[in-house]
Tab-separated table of C-alpha atoms in Angstrom:
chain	number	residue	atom	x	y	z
A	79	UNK	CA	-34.793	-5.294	12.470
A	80	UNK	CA	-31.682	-3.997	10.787
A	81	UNK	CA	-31.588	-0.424	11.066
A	82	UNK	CA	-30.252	1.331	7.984
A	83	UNK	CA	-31.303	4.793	8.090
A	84	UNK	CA	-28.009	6.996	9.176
A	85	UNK	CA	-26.124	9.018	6.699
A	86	UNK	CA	-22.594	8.374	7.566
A	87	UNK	CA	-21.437	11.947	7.408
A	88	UNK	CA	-18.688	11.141	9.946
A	89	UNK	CA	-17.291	8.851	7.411
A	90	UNK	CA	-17.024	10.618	4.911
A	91	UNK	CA	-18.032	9.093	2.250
A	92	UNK	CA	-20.621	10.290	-0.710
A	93	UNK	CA	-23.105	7.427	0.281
A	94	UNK	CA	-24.548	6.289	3.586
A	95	UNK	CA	-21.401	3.747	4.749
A	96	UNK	CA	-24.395	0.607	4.673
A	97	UNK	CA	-23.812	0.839	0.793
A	98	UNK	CA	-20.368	0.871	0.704
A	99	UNK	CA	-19.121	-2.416	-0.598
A	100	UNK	CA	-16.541	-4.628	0.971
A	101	UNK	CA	-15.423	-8.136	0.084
A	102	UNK	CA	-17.849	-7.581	-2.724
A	103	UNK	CA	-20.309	-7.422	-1.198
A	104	UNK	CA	-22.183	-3.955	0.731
A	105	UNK	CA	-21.828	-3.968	4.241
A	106	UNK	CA	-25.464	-4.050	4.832
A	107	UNK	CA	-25.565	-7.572	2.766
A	108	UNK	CA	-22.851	-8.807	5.330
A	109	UNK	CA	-24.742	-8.120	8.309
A	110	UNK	CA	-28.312	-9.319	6.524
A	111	UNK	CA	-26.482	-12.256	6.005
A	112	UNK	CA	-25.765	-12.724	9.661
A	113	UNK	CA	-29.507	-12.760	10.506
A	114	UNK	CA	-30.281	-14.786	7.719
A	115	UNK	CA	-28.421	-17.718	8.326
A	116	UNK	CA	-29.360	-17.624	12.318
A	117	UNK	CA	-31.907	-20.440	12.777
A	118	UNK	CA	-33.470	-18.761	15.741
A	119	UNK	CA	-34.280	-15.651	13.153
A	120	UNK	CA	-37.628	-16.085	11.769
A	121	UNK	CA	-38.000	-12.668	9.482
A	122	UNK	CA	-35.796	-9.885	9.040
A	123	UNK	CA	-37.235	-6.038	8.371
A	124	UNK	CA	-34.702	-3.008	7.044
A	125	UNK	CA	-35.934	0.478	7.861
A	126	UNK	CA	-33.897	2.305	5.721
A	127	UNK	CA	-33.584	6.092	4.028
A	128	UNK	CA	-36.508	6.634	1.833
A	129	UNK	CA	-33.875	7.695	-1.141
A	130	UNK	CA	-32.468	4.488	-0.790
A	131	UNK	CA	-35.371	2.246	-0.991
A	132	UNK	CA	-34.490	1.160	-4.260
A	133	UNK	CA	-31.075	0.521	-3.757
A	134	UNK	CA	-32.352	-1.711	-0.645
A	135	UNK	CA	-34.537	-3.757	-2.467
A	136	UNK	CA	-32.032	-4.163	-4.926
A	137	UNK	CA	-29.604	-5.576	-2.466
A	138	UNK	CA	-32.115	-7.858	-1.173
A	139	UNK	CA	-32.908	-8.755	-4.226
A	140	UNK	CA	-29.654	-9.773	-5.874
A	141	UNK	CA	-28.824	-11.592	-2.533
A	142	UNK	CA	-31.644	-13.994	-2.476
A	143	UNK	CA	-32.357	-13.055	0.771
A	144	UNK	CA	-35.475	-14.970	2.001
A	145	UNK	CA	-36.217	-13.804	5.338
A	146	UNK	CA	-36.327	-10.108	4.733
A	147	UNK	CA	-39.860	-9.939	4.712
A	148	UNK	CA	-40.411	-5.789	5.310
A	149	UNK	CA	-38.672	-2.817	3.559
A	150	UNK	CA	-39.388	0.374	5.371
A	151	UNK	CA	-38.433	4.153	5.152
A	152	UNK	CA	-36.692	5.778	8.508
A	153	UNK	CA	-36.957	9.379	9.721
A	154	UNK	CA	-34.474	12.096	10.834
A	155	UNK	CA	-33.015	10.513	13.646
A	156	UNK	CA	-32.289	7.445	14.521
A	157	UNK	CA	-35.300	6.312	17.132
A	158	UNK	CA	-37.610	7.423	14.007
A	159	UNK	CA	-35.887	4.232	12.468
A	160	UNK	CA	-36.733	2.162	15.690
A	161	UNK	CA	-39.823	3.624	15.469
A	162	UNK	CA	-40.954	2.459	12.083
A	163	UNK	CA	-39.504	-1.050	12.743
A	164	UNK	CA	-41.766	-1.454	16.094
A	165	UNK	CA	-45.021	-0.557	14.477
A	166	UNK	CA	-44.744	-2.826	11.697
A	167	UNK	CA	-45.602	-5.573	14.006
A	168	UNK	CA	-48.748	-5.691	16.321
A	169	UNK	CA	-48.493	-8.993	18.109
A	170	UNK	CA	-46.634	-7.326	22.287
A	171	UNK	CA	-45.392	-10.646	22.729
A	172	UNK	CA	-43.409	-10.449	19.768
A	173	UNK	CA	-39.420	-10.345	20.110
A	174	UNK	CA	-37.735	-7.629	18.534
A	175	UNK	CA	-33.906	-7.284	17.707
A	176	UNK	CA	-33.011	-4.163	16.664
A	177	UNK	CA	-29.198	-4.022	15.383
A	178	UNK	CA	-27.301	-1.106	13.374
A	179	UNK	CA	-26.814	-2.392	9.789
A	180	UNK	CA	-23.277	-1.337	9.769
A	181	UNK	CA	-22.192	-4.131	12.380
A	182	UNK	CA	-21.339	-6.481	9.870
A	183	UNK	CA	-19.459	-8.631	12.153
A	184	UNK	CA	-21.882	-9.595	15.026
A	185	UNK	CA	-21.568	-12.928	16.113
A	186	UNK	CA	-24.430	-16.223	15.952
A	187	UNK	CA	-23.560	-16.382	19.799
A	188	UNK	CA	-24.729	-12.694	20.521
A	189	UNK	CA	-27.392	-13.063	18.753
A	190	UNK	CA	-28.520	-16.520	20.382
A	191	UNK	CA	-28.008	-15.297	24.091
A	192	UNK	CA	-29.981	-12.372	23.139
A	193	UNK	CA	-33.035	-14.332	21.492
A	194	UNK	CA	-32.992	-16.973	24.787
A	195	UNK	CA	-32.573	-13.717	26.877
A	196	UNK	CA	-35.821	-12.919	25.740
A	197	UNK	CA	-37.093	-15.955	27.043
A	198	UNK	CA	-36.696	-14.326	30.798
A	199	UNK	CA	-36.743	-10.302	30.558
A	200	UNK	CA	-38.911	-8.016	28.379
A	201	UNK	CA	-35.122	-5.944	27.527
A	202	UNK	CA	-31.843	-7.169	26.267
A	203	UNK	CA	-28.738	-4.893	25.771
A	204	UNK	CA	-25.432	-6.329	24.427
A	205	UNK	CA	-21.885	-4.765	26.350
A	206	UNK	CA	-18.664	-5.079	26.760
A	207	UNK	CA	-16.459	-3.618	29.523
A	208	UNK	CA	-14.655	-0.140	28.850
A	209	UNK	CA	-11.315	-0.330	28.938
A	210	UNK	CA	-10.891	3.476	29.534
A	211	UNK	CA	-11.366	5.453	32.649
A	212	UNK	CA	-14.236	7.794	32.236
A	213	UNK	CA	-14.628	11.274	33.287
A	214	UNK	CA	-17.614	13.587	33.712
A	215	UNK	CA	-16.741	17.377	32.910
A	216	UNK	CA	-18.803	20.064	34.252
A	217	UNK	CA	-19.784	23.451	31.921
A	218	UNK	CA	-16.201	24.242	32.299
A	219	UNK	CA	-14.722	20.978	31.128
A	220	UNK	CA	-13.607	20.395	34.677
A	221	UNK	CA	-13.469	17.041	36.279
A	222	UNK	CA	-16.449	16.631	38.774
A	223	UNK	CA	-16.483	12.706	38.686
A	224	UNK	CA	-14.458	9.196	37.765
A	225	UNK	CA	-17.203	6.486	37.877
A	226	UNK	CA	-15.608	3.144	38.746
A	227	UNK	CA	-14.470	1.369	35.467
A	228	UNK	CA	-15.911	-2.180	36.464
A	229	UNK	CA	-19.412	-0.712	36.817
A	230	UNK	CA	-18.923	1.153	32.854
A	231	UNK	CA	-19.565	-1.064	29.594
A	232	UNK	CA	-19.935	-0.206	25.863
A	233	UNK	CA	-22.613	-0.814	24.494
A	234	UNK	CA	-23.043	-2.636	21.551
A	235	UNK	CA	-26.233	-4.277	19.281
A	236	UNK	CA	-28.224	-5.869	18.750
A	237	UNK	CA	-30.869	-4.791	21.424
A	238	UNK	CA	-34.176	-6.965	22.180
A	239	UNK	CA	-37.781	-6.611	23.547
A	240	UNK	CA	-40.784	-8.057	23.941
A	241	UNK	CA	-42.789	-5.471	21.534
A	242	UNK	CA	-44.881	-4.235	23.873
A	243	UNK	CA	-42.481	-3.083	26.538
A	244	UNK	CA	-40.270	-1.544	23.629
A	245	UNK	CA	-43.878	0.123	22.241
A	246	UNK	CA	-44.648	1.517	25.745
A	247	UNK	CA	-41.737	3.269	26.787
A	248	UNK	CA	-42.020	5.246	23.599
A	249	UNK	CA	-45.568	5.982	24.228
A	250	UNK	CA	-44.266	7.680	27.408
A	251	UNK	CA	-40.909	8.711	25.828
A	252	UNK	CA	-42.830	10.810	23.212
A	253	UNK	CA	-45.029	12.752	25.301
A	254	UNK	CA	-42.012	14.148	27.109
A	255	UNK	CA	-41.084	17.746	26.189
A	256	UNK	CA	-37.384	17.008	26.760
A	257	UNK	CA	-37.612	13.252	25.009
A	258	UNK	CA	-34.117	12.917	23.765
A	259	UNK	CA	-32.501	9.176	22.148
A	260	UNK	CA	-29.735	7.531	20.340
A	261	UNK	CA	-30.545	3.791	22.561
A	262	UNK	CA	-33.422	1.954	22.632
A	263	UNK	CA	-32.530	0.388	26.297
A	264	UNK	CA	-32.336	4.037	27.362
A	265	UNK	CA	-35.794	4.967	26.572
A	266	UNK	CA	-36.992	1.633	28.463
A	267	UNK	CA	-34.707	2.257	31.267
A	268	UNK	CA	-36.028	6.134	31.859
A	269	UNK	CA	-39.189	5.592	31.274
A	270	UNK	CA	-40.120	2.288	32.120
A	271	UNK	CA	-37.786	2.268	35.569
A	272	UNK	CA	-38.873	-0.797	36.705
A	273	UNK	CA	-38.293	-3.064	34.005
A	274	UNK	CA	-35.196	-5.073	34.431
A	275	UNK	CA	-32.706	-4.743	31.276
A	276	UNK	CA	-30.633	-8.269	30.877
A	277	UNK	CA	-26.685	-6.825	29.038
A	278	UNK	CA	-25.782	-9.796	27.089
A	279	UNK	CA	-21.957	-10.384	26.776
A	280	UNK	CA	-20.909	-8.427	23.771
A	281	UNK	CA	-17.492	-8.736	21.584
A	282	UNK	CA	-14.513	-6.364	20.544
A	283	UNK	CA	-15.376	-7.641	16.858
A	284	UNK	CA	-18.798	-6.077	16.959
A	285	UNK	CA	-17.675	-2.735	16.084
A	286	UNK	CA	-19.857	-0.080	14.666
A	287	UNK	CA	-18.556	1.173	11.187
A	288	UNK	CA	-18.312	4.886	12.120
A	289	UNK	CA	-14.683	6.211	10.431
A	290	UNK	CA	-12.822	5.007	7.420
A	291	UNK	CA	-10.049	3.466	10.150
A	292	UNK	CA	-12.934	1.423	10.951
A	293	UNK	CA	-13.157	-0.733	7.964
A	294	UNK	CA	-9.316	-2.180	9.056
A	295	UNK	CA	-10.580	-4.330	11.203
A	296	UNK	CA	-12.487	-6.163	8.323
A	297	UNK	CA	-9.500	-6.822	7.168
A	298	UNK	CA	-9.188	-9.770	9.720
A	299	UNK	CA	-9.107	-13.327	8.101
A	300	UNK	CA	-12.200	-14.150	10.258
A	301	UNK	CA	-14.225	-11.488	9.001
A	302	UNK	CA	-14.366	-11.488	4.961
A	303	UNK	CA	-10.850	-12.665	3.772
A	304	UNK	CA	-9.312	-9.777	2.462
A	305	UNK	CA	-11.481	-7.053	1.450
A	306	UNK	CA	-11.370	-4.330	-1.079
A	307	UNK	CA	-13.561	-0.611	-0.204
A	308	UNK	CA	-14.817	0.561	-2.818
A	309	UNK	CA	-16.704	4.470	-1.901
């Protein structure tokens, strides 16, 4: 599931960043065109804004793209997307990815060991090791704790379940006055507590397209050659 709903109003830009074009080429079409060459992918659904369904299809459309079998409209925030891509399927044994649409750049390996991951555990988060120290800051923006760095990651997507755990820890999520999200393995790990999550190896390449500064690192000959932004 390639999740497509978000705005980009930290961009900047007049258009959600997904439909920004770079080699060509939107970045949403580069990262359905990750999934859609992986042979261990067997159908591909976009949840996406519902004032964008159009442009969606069209992209979809123009790009041939075989395996995207489901279109679907988002909500307000961002588990409402996660949300509409769980409950078009039915079958709990099912295995879900769900990955933001502007990662462009996530690799056939990540997406492998996260598929065969799913082979063992009902969750699958993707990492990578922070390279920063972290702080926690009280209500006074004073220092009250330095976790240990090796124990930190960043995490990444795509993110994987078995349907029915995913399905379930929303269930409970939901009926939780204080329910608050922007991770899928969070709501499985607070609410389902004793369901194992497996963290896949991520990549620096993986990078979420967040700020304009972002799209530099596209620039690298082993992304798309040398790409043009067009807003």
């Amino acid at each position: 599931m390639l999740l497509a709903g978000g705005s980009g109003s930290r961009f900047g830009a007049d258009r959600p960043k997904q439909f920004l074009r770079v080699a060509g080429k939107s970045i949403l079409a580069h990262t359905i065109e990750v999934f859609e060459r992986h042979p261990l992918i067997d159908e591909i659904a976009i949840v996406t804004r519902a004032d964008c369904m159009d442009e969606t299809r069209q992209i979809v459309s123009e790009g041939h793209y075989s395996k995207v079998k489901r279109i679907l409209t988002g909500g307000k925030e961002r588990y409402h997307s996660s949300l509409a891509a769980i409950d078009a399927y039915t079958n709990d044994d099912d295995r879900l990815l769900l990955h933001d649409a502007v990662r462009p750049l996530v690799s056939e390996r990540i997406i492998t060991d996260c598929v065969r991951a799913l082979d063992q555990y009902d969750a699958v988060d993707v990492a990578i090791p922070t390279t920063d120290t972290i702080i926690r800051v009280d209500e006074h923006e004073c220092i009250i704790d330095t976790p240990p760095r090796s124990q930190l990651r960043n995490v990444q997507t795509p993110q994987g379940f078995r349907r029915g755990t995913i399905r379930r820890a929303y269930d409970i999520g939901l009926q939780d006055p204080a329910f608050v999200t922007t991770d899928d393995c969070g709501v499985v790990h607070h609410y389902l507590p004793g369901t194992p999550i497996y963290v896949v190896r991520g990549e620096v390449s993986n990078i979420k397209i967040t700020y304009p500064e972002d799209l530099r690192t596209l620039n690298d000959e082993r992304c798309f050659g040398a790409p043009t932004f067009k807003p």
